[in-house]
Coordinates of C-alpha atoms in Angstrom, one line a residue:
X1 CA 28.6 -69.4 138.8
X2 CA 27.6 -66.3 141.3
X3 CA 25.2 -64.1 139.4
X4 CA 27.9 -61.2 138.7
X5 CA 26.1 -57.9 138.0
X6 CA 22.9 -59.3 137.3
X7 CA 20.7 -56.1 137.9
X8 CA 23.6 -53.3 136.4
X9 CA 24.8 -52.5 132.6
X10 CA 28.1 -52.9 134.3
X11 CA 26.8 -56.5 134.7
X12 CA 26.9 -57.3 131.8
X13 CA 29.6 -55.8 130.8
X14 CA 31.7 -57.1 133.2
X15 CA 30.5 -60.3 132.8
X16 CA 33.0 -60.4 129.9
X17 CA 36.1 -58.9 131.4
X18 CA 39.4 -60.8 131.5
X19 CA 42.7 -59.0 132.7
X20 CA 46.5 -59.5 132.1
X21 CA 48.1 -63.0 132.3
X22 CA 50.6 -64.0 134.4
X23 CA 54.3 -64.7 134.1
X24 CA 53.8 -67.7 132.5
X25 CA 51.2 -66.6 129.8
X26 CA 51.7 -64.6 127.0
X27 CA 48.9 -64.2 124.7
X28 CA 45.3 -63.5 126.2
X29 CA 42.6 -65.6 124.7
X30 CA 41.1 -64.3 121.7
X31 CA 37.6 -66.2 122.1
X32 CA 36.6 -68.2 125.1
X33 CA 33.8 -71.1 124.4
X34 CA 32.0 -72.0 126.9
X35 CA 32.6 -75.9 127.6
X36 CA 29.3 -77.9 127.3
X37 CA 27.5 -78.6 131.1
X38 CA 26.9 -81.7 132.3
X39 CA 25.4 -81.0 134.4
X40 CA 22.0 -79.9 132.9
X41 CA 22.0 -83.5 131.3
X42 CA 22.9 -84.7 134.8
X43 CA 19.4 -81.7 135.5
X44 CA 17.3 -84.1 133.3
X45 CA 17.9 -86.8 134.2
X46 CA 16.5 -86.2 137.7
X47 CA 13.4 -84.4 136.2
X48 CA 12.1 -87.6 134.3
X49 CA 12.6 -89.7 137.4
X50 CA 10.1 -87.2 139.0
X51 CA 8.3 -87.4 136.2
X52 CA 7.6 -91.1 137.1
X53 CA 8.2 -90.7 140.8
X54 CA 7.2 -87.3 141.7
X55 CA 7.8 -88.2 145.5
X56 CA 11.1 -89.3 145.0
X57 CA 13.1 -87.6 148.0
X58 CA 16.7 -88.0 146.6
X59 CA 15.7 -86.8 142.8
X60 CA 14.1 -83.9 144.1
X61 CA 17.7 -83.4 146.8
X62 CA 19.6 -83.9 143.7
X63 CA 17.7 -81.1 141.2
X64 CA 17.9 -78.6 143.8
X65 CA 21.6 -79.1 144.3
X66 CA 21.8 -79.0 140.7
X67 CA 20.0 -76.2 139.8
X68 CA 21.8 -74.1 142.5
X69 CA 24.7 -74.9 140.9
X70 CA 23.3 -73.6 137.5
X71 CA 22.9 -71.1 139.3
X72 CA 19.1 -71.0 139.3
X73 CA 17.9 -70.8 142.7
X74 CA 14.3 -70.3 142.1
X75 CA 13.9 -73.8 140.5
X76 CA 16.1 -74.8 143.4
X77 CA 13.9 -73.5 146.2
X78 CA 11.0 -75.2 144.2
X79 CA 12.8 -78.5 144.6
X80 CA 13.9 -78.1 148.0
X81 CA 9.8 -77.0 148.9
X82 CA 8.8 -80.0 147.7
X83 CA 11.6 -82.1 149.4
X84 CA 10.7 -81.0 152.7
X85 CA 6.9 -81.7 152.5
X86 CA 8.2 -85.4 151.7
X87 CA 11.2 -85.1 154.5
X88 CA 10.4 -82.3 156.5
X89 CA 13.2 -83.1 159.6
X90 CA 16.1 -83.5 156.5
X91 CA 18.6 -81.5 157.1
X92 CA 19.6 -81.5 153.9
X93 CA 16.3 -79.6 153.0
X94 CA 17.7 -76.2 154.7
X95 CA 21.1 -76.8 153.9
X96 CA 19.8 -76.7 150.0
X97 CA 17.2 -73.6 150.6
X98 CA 20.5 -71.6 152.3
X99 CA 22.4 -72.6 149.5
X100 CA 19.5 -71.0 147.2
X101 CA 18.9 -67.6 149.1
X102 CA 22.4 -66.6 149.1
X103 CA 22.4 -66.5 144.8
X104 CA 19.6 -64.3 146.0
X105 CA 21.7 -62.2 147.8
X106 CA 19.9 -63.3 150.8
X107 CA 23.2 -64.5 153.1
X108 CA 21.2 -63.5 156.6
X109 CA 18.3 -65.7 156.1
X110 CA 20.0 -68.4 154.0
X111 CA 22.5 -68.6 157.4
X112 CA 19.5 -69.1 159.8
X113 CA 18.8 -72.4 157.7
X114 CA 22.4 -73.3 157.4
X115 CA 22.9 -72.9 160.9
X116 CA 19.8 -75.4 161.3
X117 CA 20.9 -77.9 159.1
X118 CA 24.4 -77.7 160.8
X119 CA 22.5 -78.5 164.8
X120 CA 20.3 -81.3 162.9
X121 CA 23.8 -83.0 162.4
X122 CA 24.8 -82.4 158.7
X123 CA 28.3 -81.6 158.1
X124 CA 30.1 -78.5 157.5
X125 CA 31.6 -79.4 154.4
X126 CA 28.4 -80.3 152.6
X127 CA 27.1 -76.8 152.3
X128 CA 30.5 -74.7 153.9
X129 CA 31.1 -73.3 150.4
X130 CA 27.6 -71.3 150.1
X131 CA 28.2 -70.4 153.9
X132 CA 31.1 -68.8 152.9
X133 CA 29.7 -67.1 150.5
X134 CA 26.8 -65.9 153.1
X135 CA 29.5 -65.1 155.8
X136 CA 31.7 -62.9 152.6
X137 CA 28.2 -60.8 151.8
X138 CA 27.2 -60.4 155.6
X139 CA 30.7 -58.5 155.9
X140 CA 32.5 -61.4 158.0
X141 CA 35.4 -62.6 155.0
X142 CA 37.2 -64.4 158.1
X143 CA 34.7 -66.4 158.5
X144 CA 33.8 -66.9 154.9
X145 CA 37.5 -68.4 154.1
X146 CA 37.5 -70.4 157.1
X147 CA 34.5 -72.2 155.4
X148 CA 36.3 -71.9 151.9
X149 CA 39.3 -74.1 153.1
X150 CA 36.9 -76.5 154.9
X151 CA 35.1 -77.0 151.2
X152 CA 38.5 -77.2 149.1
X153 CA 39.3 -80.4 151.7
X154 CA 36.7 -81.8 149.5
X155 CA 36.2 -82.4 145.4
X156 CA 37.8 -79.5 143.5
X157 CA 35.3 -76.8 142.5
X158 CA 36.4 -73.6 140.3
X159 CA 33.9 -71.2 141.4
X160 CA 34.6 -71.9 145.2
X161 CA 38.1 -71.3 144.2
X162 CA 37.4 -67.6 143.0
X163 CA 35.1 -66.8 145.7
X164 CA 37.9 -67.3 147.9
X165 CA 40.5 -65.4 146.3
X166 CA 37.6 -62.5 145.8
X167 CA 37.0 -62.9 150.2
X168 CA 41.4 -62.7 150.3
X169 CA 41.2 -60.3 147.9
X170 CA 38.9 -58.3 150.1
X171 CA 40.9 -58.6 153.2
X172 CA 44.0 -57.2 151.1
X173 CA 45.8 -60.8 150.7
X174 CA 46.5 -60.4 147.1
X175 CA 49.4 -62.7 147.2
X176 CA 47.1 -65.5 148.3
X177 CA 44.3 -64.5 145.9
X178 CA 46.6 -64.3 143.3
X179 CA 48.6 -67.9 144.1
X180 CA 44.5 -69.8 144.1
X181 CA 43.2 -68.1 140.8
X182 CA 46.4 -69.1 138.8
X183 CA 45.6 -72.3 137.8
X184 CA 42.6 -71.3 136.5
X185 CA 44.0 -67.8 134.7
X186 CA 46.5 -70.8 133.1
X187 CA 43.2 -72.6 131.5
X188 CA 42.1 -69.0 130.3
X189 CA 39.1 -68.9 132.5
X190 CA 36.8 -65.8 132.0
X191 CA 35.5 -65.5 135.8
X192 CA 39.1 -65.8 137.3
X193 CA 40.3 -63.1 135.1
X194 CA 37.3 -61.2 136.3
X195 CA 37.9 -61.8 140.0
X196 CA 41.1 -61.3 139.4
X197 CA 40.6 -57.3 138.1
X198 CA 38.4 -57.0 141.5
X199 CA 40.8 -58.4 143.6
X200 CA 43.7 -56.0 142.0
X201 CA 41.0 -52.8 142.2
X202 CA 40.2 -53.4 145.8
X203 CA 43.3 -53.3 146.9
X204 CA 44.7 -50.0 144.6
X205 CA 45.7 -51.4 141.8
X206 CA 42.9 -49.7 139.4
X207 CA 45.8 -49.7 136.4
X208 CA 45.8 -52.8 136.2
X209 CA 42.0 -53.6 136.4
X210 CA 41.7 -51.0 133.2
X211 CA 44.0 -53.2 131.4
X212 CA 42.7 -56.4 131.9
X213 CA 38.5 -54.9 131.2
X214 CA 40.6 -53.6 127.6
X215 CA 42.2 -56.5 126.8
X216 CA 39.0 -58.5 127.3
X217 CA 36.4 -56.4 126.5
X218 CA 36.2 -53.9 123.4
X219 CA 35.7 -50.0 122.9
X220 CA 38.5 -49.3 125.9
X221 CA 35.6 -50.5 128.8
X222 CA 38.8 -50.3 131.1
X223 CA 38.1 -46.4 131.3
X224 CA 34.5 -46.4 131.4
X225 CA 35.1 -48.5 134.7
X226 CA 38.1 -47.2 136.6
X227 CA 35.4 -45.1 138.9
X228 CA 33.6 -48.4 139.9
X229 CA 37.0 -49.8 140.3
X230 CA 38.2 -46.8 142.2
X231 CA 34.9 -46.9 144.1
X232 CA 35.6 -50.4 145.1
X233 CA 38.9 -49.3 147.3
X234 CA 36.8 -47.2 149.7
X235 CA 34.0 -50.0 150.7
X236 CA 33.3 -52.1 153.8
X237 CA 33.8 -55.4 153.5
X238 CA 30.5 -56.2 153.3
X239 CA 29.9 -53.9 150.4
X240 CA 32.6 -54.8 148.8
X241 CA 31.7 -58.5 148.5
X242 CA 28.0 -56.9 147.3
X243 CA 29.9 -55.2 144.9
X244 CA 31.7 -57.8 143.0
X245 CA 29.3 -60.7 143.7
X246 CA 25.9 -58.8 142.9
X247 CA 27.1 -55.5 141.1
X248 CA 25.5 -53.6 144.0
X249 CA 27.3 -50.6 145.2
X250 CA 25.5 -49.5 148.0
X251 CA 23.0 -51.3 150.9
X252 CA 19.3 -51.5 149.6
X253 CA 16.2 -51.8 152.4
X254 CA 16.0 -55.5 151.2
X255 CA 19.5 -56.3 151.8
X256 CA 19.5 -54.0 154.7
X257 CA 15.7 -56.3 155.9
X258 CA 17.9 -59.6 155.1
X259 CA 20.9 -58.7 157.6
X260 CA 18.5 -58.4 160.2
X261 CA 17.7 -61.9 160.2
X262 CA 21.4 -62.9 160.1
X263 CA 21.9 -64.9 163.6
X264 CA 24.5 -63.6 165.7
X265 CA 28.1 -64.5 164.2
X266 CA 30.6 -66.5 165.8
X267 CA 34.0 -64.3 166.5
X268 CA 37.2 -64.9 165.1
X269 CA 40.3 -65.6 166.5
X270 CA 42.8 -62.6 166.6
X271 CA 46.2 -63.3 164.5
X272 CA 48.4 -64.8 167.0
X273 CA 51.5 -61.8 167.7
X274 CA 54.6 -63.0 167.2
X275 CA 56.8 -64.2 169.9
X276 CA 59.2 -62.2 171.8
X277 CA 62.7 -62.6 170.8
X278 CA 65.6 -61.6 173.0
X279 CA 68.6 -59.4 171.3
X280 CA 71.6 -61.0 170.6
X281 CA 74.6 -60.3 169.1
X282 CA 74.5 -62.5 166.3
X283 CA 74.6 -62.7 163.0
X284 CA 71.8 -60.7 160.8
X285 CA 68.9 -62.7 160.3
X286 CA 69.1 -61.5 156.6
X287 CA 72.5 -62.6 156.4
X288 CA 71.2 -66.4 157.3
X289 CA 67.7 -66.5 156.2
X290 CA 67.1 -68.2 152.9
X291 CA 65.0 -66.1 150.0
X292 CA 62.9 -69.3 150.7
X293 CA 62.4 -68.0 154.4
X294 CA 62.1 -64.4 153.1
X295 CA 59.3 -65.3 150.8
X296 CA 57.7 -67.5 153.9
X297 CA 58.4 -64.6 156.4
X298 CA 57.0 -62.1 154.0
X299 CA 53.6 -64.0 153.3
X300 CA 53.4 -64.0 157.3
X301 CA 53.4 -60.7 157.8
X302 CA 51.1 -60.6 154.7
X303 CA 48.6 -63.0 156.5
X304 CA 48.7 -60.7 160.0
X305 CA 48.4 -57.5 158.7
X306 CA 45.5 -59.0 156.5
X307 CA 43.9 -60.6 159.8
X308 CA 44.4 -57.0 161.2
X309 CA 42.5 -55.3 158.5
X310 CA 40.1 -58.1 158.8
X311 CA 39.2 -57.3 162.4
X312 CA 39.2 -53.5 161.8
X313 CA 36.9 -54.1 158.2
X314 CA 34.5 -56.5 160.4
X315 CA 34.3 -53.9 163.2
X316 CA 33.8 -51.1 160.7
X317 CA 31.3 -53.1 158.6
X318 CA 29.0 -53.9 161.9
X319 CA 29.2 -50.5 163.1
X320 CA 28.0 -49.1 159.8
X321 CA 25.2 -52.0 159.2
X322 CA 24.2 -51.1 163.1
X323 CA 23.8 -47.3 162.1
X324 CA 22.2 -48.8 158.9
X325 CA 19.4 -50.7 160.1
X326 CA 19.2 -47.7 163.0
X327 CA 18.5 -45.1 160.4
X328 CA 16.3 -47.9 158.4
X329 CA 14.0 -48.2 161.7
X330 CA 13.3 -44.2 162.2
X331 CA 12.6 -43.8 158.1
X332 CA 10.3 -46.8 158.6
X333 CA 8.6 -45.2 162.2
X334 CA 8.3 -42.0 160.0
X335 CA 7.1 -43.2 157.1
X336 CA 4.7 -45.3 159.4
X337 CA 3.4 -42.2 161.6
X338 CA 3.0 -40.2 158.0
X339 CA 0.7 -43.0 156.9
X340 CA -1.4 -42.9 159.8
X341 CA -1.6 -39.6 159.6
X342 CA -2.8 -39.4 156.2
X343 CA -5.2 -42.4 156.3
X344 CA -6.4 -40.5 159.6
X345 CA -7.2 -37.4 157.4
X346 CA -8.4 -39.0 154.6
X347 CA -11.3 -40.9 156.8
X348 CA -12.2 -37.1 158.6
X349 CA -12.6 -36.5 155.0
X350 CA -15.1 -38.9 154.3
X351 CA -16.8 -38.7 157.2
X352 CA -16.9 -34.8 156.9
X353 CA -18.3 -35.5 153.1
X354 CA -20.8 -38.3 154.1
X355 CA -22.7 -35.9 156.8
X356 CA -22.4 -33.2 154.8
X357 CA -24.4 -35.3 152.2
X358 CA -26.7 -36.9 154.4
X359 CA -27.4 -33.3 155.5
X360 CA -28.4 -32.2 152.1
X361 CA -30.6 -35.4 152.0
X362 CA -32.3 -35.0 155.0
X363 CA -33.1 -31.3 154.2
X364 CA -34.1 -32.2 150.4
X365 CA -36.4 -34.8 152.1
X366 CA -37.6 -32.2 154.9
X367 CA -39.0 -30.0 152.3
X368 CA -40.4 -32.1 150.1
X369 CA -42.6 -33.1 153.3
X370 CA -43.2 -29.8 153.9
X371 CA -44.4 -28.9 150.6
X372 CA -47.1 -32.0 150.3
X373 CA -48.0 -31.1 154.0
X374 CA -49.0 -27.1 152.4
X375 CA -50.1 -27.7 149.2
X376 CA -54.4 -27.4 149.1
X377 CA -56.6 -30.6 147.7
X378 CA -57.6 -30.3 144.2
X379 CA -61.6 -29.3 144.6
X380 CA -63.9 -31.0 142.0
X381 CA -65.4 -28.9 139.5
X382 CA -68.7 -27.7 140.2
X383 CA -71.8 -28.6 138.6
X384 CA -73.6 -26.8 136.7
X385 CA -76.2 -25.0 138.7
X386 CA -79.4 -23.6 136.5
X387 CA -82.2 -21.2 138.6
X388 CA -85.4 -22.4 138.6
X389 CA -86.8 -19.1 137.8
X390 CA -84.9 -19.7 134.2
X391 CA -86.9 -23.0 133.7
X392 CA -90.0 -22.3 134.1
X393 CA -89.1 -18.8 131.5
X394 CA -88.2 -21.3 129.3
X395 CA -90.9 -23.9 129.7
X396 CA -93.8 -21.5 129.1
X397 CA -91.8 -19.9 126.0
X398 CA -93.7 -21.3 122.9
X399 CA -93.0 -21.0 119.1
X400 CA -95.6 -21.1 116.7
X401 CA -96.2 -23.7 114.3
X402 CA -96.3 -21.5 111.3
X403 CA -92.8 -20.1 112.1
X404 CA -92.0 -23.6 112.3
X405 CA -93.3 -24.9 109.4
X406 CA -95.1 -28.0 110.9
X407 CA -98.7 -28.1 111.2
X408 CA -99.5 -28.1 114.9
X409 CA -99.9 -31.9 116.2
X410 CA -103.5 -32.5 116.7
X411 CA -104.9 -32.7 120.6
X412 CA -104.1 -29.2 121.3
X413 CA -101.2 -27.7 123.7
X414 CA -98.7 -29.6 124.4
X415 CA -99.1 -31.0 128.1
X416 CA -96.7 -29.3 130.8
X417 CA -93.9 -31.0 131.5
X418 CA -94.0 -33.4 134.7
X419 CA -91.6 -31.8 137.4
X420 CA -88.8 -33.0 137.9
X421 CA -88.2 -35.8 141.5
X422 CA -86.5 -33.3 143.8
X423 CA -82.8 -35.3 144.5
X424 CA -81.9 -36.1 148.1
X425 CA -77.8 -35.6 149.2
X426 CA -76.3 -39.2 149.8
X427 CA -75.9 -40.1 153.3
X428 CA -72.1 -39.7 154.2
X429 CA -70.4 -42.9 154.7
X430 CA -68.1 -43.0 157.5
X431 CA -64.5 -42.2 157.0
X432 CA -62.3 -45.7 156.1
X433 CA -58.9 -45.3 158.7
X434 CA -56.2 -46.3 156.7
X435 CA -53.8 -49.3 157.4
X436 CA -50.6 -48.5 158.5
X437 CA -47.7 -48.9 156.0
X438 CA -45.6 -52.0 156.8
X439 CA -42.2 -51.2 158.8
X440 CA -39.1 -50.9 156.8
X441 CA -35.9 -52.5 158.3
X442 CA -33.5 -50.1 160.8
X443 CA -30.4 -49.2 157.9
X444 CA -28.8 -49.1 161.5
X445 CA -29.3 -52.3 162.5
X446 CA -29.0 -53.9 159.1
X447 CA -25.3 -52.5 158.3
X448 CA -23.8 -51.2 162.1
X449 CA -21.2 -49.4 161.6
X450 CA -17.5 -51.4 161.3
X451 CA -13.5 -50.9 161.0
X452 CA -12.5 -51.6 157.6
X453 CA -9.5 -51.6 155.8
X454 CA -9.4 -49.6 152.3
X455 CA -6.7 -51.4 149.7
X456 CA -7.5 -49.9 146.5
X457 CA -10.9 -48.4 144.8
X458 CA -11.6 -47.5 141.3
X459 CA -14.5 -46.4 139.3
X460 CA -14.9 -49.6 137.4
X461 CA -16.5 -52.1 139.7
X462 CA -16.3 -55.2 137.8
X463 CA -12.3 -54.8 137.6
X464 CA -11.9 -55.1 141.5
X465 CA -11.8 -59.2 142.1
X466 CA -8.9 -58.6 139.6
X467 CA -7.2 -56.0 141.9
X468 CA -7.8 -58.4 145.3
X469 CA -6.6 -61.5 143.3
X470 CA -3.3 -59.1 142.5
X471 CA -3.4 -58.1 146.3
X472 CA -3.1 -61.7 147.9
X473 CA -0.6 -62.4 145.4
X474 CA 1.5 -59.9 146.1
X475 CA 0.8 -60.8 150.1
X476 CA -0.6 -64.0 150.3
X477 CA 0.0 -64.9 154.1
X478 CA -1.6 -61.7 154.9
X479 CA -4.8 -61.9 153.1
X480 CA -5.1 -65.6 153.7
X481 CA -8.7 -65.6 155.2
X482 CA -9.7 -62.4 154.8
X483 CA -12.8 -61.4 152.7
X484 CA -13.3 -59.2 149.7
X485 CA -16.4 -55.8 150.5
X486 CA -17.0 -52.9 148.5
X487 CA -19.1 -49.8 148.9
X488 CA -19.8 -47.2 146.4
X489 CA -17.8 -43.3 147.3
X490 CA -19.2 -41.1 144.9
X491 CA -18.1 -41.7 141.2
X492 CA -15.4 -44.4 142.8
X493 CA -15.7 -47.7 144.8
X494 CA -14.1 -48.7 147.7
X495 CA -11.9 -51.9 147.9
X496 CA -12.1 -53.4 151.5
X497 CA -10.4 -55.7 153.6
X498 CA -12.2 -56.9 157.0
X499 CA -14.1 -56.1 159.2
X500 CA -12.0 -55.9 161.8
X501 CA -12.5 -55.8 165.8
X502 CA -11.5 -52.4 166.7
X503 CA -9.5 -49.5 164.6
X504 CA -6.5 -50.6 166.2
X505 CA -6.4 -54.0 164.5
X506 CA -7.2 -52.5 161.5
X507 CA -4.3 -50.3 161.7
X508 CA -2.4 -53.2 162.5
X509 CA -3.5 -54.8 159.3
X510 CA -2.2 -51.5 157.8
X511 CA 1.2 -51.5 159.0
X512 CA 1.3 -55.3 158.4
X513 CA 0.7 -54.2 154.6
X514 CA 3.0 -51.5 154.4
X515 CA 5.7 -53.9 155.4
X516 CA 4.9 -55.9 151.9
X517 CA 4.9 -52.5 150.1
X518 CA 0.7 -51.9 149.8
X519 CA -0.5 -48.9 150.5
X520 CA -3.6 -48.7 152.4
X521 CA -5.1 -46.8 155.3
X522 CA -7.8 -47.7 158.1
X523 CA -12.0 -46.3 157.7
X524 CA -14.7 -47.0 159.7
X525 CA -18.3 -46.9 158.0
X526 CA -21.4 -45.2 159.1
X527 CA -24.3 -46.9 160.7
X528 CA -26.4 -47.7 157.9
X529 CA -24.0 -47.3 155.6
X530 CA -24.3 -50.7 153.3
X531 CA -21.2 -53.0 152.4
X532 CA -21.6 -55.1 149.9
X533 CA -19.3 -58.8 150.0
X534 CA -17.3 -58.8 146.6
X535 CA -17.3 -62.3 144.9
X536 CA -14.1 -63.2 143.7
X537 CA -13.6 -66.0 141.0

């Protein structure tokens, strides 16, 4: 089933809504239970032959068209990936990946491989449903129910059935719409009494899209949603089909990105104009027409002025998706020019700051030379210099024995003392010439300077591998090669990506990033300036 509101409250709200019955009903169900699925059994069944055979080709066919139809396209597009590495020229393959993107709300890329598989010589009725579908969100409901009848030719299914009456109801055939959701408003089915409030609110009849949201849902929702209901009367076509598919009420850059891709749609026939009828005097066609014929004549006229809204919707809806992607492009060239502008001022910064600190190093360093260059040796202390005049005063000074008390040493005076060998100043040695210091490598040379790419920074340096490993996630064909640097930036680290050739291919890189919604901005580092290669785990 189409993922109805998926990303709104009114989602899920709606996702409950039922409506009035028809003519022949006359109670509303009181609870609805939800028949079991085969078709996850059917799911299972193909996952343990995989499990066995995990190269099976037709298992892995038959789980992706199963999941998309349990409406879980993710698993599908894991299916189909592995499908076409085992059957790459399949046509089926892109037929099943289409069929996927569009429950993504992707209708202009899933129509590219739809279109492909269609050329590789699939038929039209294996996958005309989901181009339908594709054709209905891309604003083209002609189209879409041209593909709808092509799948009804084929095995019944219910939800094609109400994305066709939503695509008549969006090109104001409510008769029709009404006429293909009545067998399934007779089995009391939830989603074609939802379709069936959308198709009545697009087309003015909000009154009666109240009553069927408060017969099927509680607390009186009906009120709460006669503005979307209202809202729904003054959409394009393509909106519209957002709207009651998706629960988006306005274009998004990602489905505004998608339509981009769409490949140029193939035009519609115009309503064929009656043919001229020459007057006669006869009798009045009322007077001879059955109400058989009225009914038919009436559901003609129905059918043309639905094919005329058609054309005027389409027209209306290209014209608005032209202006669209017109005012996407100058946001994104301003938005580009504003980055530049700021990554251009945020590396003056930098450079600014790292002169201005390799200013104040070179002048701290300057005067410390300066001030060993000034400052005078230490002298040694001098020695002790005694006159000779004082020593021989003190040699012929003698104190008697009696003052003593020591009887004088026999042999008389005691003998002069020898003089002393006069000292001779060492020979000077000649001067030792020092041995030059060994050269230190050029910084220059060592780290040149080189265009870089800043992606994040943070003061913690061991959490930055986590940060790139976040970073080729998030962009994986973009950083596929490319090698992790860092370099310190005061009390913060840089996170680098390069380096590149010249500052325009790291801008390029930029851009490139801003495209997968990363902000970063272009540098170029300082000769000398180390960069250190980040390992990353």
């Amino acid at each position: 089933m189409t993922p109805l509101f998926r990303a709104t409250a009114v989602s899920f709200v709606l996702a409950a809504a039922g409506g009035a019955l028809p003519a022949a009903a006359q109670d509303l169900p009181t609870e609805v239970v939800a028949p079991p699925s085969p078709l996850a059994d059917e799911l299972g069944q193909q996952v343990r032959i995989l499990a066995d055979d995990p190269r099976n080709l037709e298992a892995l066919l038959t789980a992706g068209n199963l999941s998309v139809r349990l409406n879980d396209p993710v698993a599908a597009l894991a299916f189909y990936s592995r499908a076409a590495e085992e059957a790459p020229d399949d046509p089926r393959v892109p037929a099943g990946r289409g069929s996927a993107l569009v429950l993504l709300g992707k209708p202009g890329e899933a129509l590219g491989l739809f279109n492909q598989a269609e050329e590789a010589g699939l038929p039209v009725s294996a996958f005309a449903a989901d181009r339908g579908f594709a054709y209905d969100l891309l604003g083209a409901p002609a189209l879409a129910q041209r593909d709808y009848r092509v799948a009804l030719e084929g095995p019944h299914d219910d939800e094609t059935v109400r994305r066709y009456a939503l695509s008549l109801g969006i090109t104001g055939d409510v008769d029709e719409a009404m006429a293909q959701l009545d067998p399934l408003l007779r089995r009391s089915d939830r989603a074609a009494w939802r379709a069936r409030a959308f198709v009545q609110a697009m087309n003015g009849d909000v009154a009666g899209a109240e009553r069927i949201a408060d017969n099927m849902m509680p607390a009186n929702m009906g009120g709460a949603l006669a503005p979307y209901f209202r809202r729904l009367q003054t959409m394009s076509a393509a909106d519209r089909a957002f709207a009651v598919h998706f629960g988006e009420l306005s274009p998004t850059p990602a489905r505004i990105a998608d339509a981009e891709l769409a490949p140029p749609l193939p035009q519609t026939a115009p309503a064929a104009a009656p043919p001229v009828q020459l007057a006669q005097a006869q009798q009045s066609p009322q007077a001879t027409q059955s109400p058989r014929s009225d009914r038919r004549a009436n559901r003609e006229r129905q059918r043309e002025a639905a094919a005329r809204r058609e054309r005027e919707a389409t027209e209306a809806a290209e014209r608005e998706r032209q202006a669209a992607l017109a005012a996407q492009r100058e946001r994104e060239a301003e938005e580009t020019a504003r980055r530049e502008r700021e990554a251009a001022a945020a590396a003056r910064r930098e450079r600014e700051a790292a002169l201005a600190a390799q200013r104040e190093r070179d002048a701290a360093e300057a005067a410390r030379r300066e001030a060993s260059a000034t400052r005078p040796a230490a002298q040694p202390a001098p020695a002790p210099v005694r006159s000779s005049a004082l020593d021989d005063i003190v040699g012929n000074i003698t104190i008697p024995a009696s003052e003593l008390g020591v009887a004088p040493m026999p042999g008389g005076d005691r003998p002069a003392p020898e003089p002393e060998p006069e000292t001779t100043e060492p020979e000077a040695s000649a001067p030792v010439e020092a041995q030059p210091a060994a050269a230190r490598p050029d910084p220059a040379a060592e780290h040149p300077a080189r265009h870089w790419v800043q992606v994040a920074g943070g003061a913690d340096a061991s959490a930055l591998p986590f940060t790139w490993k976040r970073l080729v996630r998030q962009a994986p064909d973009l950083f596929e090669g490319r090698q992790a640097w860092t370099t310190p930036l005061r009390f913060t680290n840089r996170l680098l990506a390069g380096p590149f050739d010249s500052s325009g291919d790291a801008q390029a890189f930029v851009n490139a990033l801003a495209a997968e919604d990363i902000d970063a901005f272009a540098w170029t580092s300082e000769a000398g300036q180390e960069i250190t290669r980040l390992t990353i785990k």
